[in-house]
């Protein structure tokens, strides 16, 4: 067939196929037409559960329902201090919860945990590599392979057959063994040792040996001279020989992995700090709920007494200035206050359950939590300069931003290194071998008797030496990477500046809220005294018949509102103090909470000690720069003069009388003044009918959560006023020097005073743990500031160093007279203007601190 006919046949066939495609009738497609797919249509999208066998949390009790206002059982009261609540929450928080992470649809999948730092330390993926994964780039790599093969090929001519005739079959059997050991160095170089053995057996008569072995042993070395050269680049971006530009970027080095580890620790610290703040807020909210419940029960009993008196007057036909509508109004007021008492009791149960959640406790363990600590009523006057310095040096948010800036600065150096051509010095040396057999060949074959005999004879060698350059004309990608990192760095520095300004505003707002809540508490205290006095006067006038019952009922409502407002303002004042510690970054330090890593592997300690000996006893080389630039800052040196600032002018504080107590100087149910009131401190149930004997029964039974009484029998409870500093306490060190069972004052630890250089981490930690330091006590810090007019102030040490990773210690000086609420103390922390200057990179020894003065 000629070429002309073949071309026309092809054209004709293509035309027929085109006509057949055009004549095809489009067939409609119907859904669910394929019956065989019905199974997948019905079953593939069904909801399924994973086959995971896990035990239900042992804290979940299926037999104990939560507390409700309808419960009639008596509950065991469990007094708990704030320190115990925080300690329990930290001990039970493998997953760090927060107050906001609660409700349907809220998952703890992204919640912080004690495993997060270890997860980051052991990360292996791009963008999340840990230190160990980054160090693995310098591990020696062994690659080996052994491949056998056989091939039979027909020959078309004599030349192709290597001595075989045309039409013969050329048969070859092959074997290939390859082994290579390579190692990357910290300065960017790479060394490889390679060994190859090739076996070839053929049926060609032109071969010297029907089967033979050939191969070599070769040493290769590559050293970058421009792009990717040097230790600084390698520890930032990783070895250039292992990088995938455009994917891995310049963030795969050991230093960046270490910075990412510090960022993870900062995130964990922020989560723990928020947990502590939420626990403290809920603790004081629960305290306030108990106070509100006591106020509501007192108001309910007063309304019940007024209703009974009005009912008695109505039954006898009325008295002077009494109208039948007064009885209905008194009855309305009673049921209003009864509903308020039920709502207050329900609020106790709700907040107590929320606190249990953060503490990791079951919903109901047969007890009900009751705060045992009294809130602070002392006036706190923090120093603005000291608070601002603490915030700017101890806030974890600023530490994160600074680590991010340092990471971007290092990445910028590595990116600028890649704007140069890649010029590598390459060299190799090899020893070749050839033989009839692999081992123990026939001596008659001379040097080619066996392969390894020829190889070890070192008679046939080869070498190569030279330079290899790779260059992208224009460096568009490298320059774009540099520009991108420069923009990110500019943004990070702007974020740091804005964050510092925001933190200054946060501290200022905390100062304002602290002063506002204290002033509000004083005003509400005066209001409470006036309301209590008004109730006493109106009760006497109503009994005398000179006033109507309506005025008394309104005054009783005003008294209840005043008691609730005073309790709320005191609780808000204590929460404002905790907020100030949160904003200044001293909340964890104030509660003696420190972060601690798990134990390393014992071999890691020995390895670190051996390296320390190597550095200590090494030969000094003062003119040789071998240590990379430090990336961990030395902090700041803050010099605070010993002289105090002049005393600020006095304030026009309202001097109020001390809070009155009951007839026997006791609280409800014989409790000490200022102690929280439980739902069971008043007999009977708010839901039950009035009973004159409820109070006595409740007193005998110890008081249950829902065992209060509508009866007005028995002595009235004292006003809900936190105990002043002179009240009975445990005598231990108290928070801010206030009396009662306050929170402890921290004594500086030796670890916080000891300056340590950046340690070399020998291995990754398994997990991060929360260490709670023991509460230190001493004679000076345990001094109780008792009685009205006695105050304390904080005086700083004459000269000290403050670093972001260390803790400032303050000394308590002699008490000083200041003004405040009656029976309370005022705390001031005053310093002169500080001098802030950067510390030098290294110091031969630390200057001794001045002697402590207590």
CSV table of C-alpha atoms in Angstrom, one decimal, residues 341-538:
chain,number,residue,atom,x,y,z
A,341,UNK,CA,-34.1,34.0,98.4
A,342,UNK,CA,-34.8,31.0,96.1
A,343,UNK,CA,-33.0,32.8,93.2
A,344,UNK,CA,-30.0,33.5,95.5
A,345,UNK,CA,-29.9,29.9,96.5
A,346,UNK,CA,-30.0,28.8,92.9
A,347,UNK,CA,-27.2,31.2,92.2
A,348,UNK,CA,-25.1,29.5,94.8
A,349,UNK,CA,-25.6,26.1,93.2
A,350,UNK,CA,-24.8,27.5,89.7
A,351,UNK,CA,-21.6,29.2,90.6
A,352,UNK,CA,-20.5,26.3,92.9
A,353,UNK,CA,-20.9,24.0,89.9
A,354,UNK,CA,-18.9,26.3,87.7
A,355,UNK,CA,-16.1,26.4,90.3
A,356,UNK,CA,-16.2,22.6,90.5
A,357,UNK,CA,-15.8,22.4,86.7
A,358,UNK,CA,-12.6,24.5,86.8
A,359,UNK,CA,-11.3,22.6,89.8
A,360,UNK,CA,-11.8,19.2,88.1
A,361,UNK,CA,-14.3,18.0,90.7
A,362,UNK,CA,-17.4,15.9,90.1
A,363,UNK,CA,-20.8,17.7,89.8
A,364,UNK,CA,-21.9,16.4,93.2
A,365,UNK,CA,-19.8,14.5,95.7
A,366,UNK,CA,-22.2,14.9,98.6
A,367,UNK,CA,-20.8,18.2,99.8
A,368,UNK,CA,-21.2,21.9,98.9
A,369,UNK,CA,-18.2,24.2,98.6
A,370,UNK,CA,-18.2,27.3,100.8
A,371,UNK,CA,-15.4,30.0,100.7
A,372,UNK,CA,-13.5,30.3,104.0
A,373,UNK,CA,-11.3,33.3,103.1
A,374,UNK,CA,-12.6,36.8,103.8
A,375,UNK,CA,-12.1,39.4,101.1
A,376,UNK,CA,-9.6,42.2,101.5
A,377,UNK,CA,-10.9,45.5,102.9
A,378,UNK,CA,-7.5,47.2,103.2
A,379,UNK,CA,-6.8,50.0,100.8
A,380,UNK,CA,-4.1,49.1,98.3
A,381,UNK,CA,-2.1,52.0,96.7
A,382,UNK,CA,0.2,50.4,94.1
A,383,UNK,CA,3.0,52.4,92.6
A,384,UNK,CA,2.4,53.3,89.0
A,385,UNK,CA,6.0,53.1,88.0
A,386,UNK,CA,6.7,49.8,89.6
A,387,UNK,CA,3.5,48.3,88.2
A,388,UNK,CA,4.2,49.5,84.7
A,389,UNK,CA,7.8,48.1,84.8
A,390,UNK,CA,6.4,44.8,85.9
A,391,UNK,CA,3.9,44.8,83.1
A,392,UNK,CA,6.4,45.7,80.4
A,393,UNK,CA,8.9,43.0,81.6
A,394,UNK,CA,6.8,40.2,82.8
A,395,UNK,CA,3.8,40.0,80.5
A,396,UNK,CA,3.9,36.8,78.5
A,397,UNK,CA,2.2,38.5,75.5
A,398,UNK,CA,5.2,40.8,75.2
A,399,UNK,CA,7.6,37.9,75.5
A,400,UNK,CA,5.8,36.2,72.7
A,401,UNK,CA,6.0,39.2,70.4
A,402,UNK,CA,9.7,39.7,71.2
A,403,UNK,CA,10.4,36.1,70.4
A,404,UNK,CA,8.5,36.5,67.1
A,405,UNK,CA,10.6,39.6,66.3
A,406,UNK,CA,13.8,37.8,67.1
A,407,UNK,CA,12.7,34.8,64.9
A,408,UNK,CA,12.0,37.2,62.0
A,409,UNK,CA,15.3,39.0,62.4
A,410,UNK,CA,17.1,35.7,62.2
A,411,UNK,CA,15.0,34.6,59.2
A,412,UNK,CA,15.9,37.9,57.5
A,413,UNK,CA,19.6,37.2,57.9
A,414,UNK,CA,19.1,33.7,56.3
A,415,UNK,CA,17.0,35.1,53.5
A,416,UNK,CA,19.6,37.8,52.7
A,417,UNK,CA,22.2,35.0,52.5
A,418,UNK,CA,20.2,33.4,49.7
A,419,UNK,CA,20.3,36.5,47.5
A,420,UNK,CA,23.8,35.4,46.5
A,421,UNK,CA,24.7,32.7,44.0
A,422,UNK,CA,25.1,29.2,45.3
A,423,UNK,CA,28.8,28.5,44.8
A,424,UNK,CA,30.0,25.2,46.2
A,425,UNK,CA,33.4,23.6,46.4
A,426,UNK,CA,33.2,20.0,45.4
A,427,UNK,CA,35.8,17.3,45.5
A,428,UNK,CA,35.9,13.5,45.4
A,429,UNK,CA,38.4,10.7,45.4
A,430,UNK,CA,37.7,7.1,44.4
A,431,UNK,CA,39.4,3.7,44.2
A,432,UNK,CA,38.2,1.5,41.4
A,433,UNK,CA,38.1,-2.3,41.3
A,434,UNK,CA,37.5,-5.1,38.7
A,435,UNK,CA,37.7,-8.9,38.8
A,436,UNK,CA,36.5,-12.2,37.5
A,437,UNK,CA,35.2,-13.1,41.0
A,438,UNK,CA,34.1,-11.2,44.0
A,439,UNK,CA,36.4,-12.9,46.5
A,440,UNK,CA,39.2,-15.5,46.2
A,441,UNK,CA,39.7,-15.4,42.4
A,442,UNK,CA,42.0,-17.6,40.2
A,443,UNK,CA,45.5,-16.3,40.7
A,444,UNK,CA,46.2,-17.0,37.0
A,445,UNK,CA,44.0,-14.0,36.1
A,446,UNK,CA,46.6,-11.7,37.7
A,447,UNK,CA,45.3,-8.3,39.0
A,448,UNK,CA,41.8,-9.2,37.8
A,449,UNK,CA,41.4,-12.4,39.8
A,450,UNK,CA,38.9,-11.0,42.2
A,451,UNK,CA,37.1,-7.6,42.7
A,452,UNK,CA,38.1,-6.8,46.3
A,453,UNK,CA,41.7,-7.9,45.7
A,454,UNK,CA,41.9,-5.4,42.8
A,455,UNK,CA,40.2,-2.7,45.0
A,456,UNK,CA,42.5,-3.1,47.9
A,457,UNK,CA,45.6,-3.0,45.7
A,458,UNK,CA,44.8,0.7,45.1
A,459,UNK,CA,46.2,0.5,41.6
A,460,UNK,CA,43.3,2.3,39.8
A,461,UNK,CA,42.2,5.6,41.3
A,462,UNK,CA,40.4,8.7,40.3
A,463,UNK,CA,39.7,12.1,41.7
A,464,UNK,CA,37.8,15.3,40.9
A,465,UNK,CA,38.1,18.8,42.2
A,466,UNK,CA,36.3,22.0,41.3
A,467,UNK,CA,33.5,24.4,41.9
A,468,UNK,CA,29.8,24.2,41.1
A,469,UNK,CA,27.6,27.3,40.8
A,470,UNK,CA,23.8,27.7,40.6
A,471,UNK,CA,22.3,31.1,40.1
A,472,UNK,CA,18.8,32.4,39.4
A,473,UNK,CA,19.2,35.4,37.1
A,474,UNK,CA,17.7,38.3,38.8
A,475,UNK,CA,17.1,36.5,42.2
A,476,UNK,CA,13.4,37.4,41.9
A,477,UNK,CA,12.2,34.7,44.4
A,478,UNK,CA,15.1,35.3,46.9
A,479,UNK,CA,14.4,39.1,46.9
A,480,UNK,CA,10.7,38.5,47.2
A,481,UNK,CA,11.4,36.4,50.3
A,482,UNK,CA,13.6,39.1,51.8
A,483,UNK,CA,10.9,41.7,51.2
A,484,UNK,CA,8.2,39.5,52.7
A,485,UNK,CA,10.2,38.9,55.8
A,486,UNK,CA,11.0,42.6,56.1
A,487,UNK,CA,7.3,43.5,55.9
A,488,UNK,CA,6.5,40.8,58.5
A,489,UNK,CA,9.2,42.1,60.7
A,490,UNK,CA,7.9,45.7,60.4
A,491,UNK,CA,4.4,44.5,61.3
A,492,UNK,CA,5.8,42.5,64.3
A,493,UNK,CA,7.6,45.6,65.6
A,494,UNK,CA,4.5,47.7,65.2
A,495,UNK,CA,2.5,45.0,67.0
A,496,UNK,CA,5.0,45.1,69.9
A,497,UNK,CA,4.8,48.9,70.1
A,498,UNK,CA,1.0,48.8,70.0
A,499,UNK,CA,0.8,45.9,72.6
A,500,UNK,CA,3.0,47.9,75.0
A,501,UNK,CA,0.7,50.9,74.7
A,502,UNK,CA,-2.3,48.6,75.2
A,503,UNK,CA,-0.7,47.1,78.2
A,504,UNK,CA,0.0,50.5,79.7
A,505,UNK,CA,-3.7,51.3,79.2
A,506,UNK,CA,-4.7,48.0,80.7
A,507,UNK,CA,-2.6,48.8,83.8
A,508,UNK,CA,-4.2,52.2,83.9
A,509,UNK,CA,-7.7,50.8,83.7
A,510,UNK,CA,-6.8,48.3,86.5
A,511,UNK,CA,-5.6,51.3,88.7
A,512,UNK,CA,-8.9,53.1,87.9
A,513,UNK,CA,-11.1,50.1,88.7
A,514,UNK,CA,-9.1,49.5,91.9
A,515,UNK,CA,-9.7,53.0,93.1
A,516,UNK,CA,-13.3,53.0,91.9
A,517,UNK,CA,-14.3,49.8,93.7
A,518,UNK,CA,-12.6,50.9,96.9
A,519,UNK,CA,-14.4,54.3,96.8
A,520,UNK,CA,-17.7,52.5,96.0
A,521,UNK,CA,-17.2,50.1,98.9
A,522,UNK,CA,-16.8,53.0,101.3
A,523,UNK,CA,-19.9,54.7,100.0
A,524,UNK,CA,-21.9,51.5,100.2
A,525,UNK,CA,-20.7,51.0,103.7
A,526,UNK,CA,-22.0,54.4,104.7
A,527,UNK,CA,-25.2,53.6,102.9
A,528,UNK,CA,-25.5,50.4,104.7
A,529,UNK,CA,-25.1,52.1,108.1
A,530,UNK,CA,-27.8,54.6,107.2
A,531,UNK,CA,-30.2,52.0,105.9
A,532,UNK,CA,-29.8,49.9,109.0
A,533,UNK,CA,-30.4,52.9,111.2
A,534,UNK,CA,-33.5,53.8,109.2
A,535,UNK,CA,-35.0,50.4,109.6
A,536,UNK,CA,-34.6,50.6,113.4
A,537,UNK,CA,-36.2,54.0,113.5
A,538,UNK,CA,-39.1,53.1,111.2
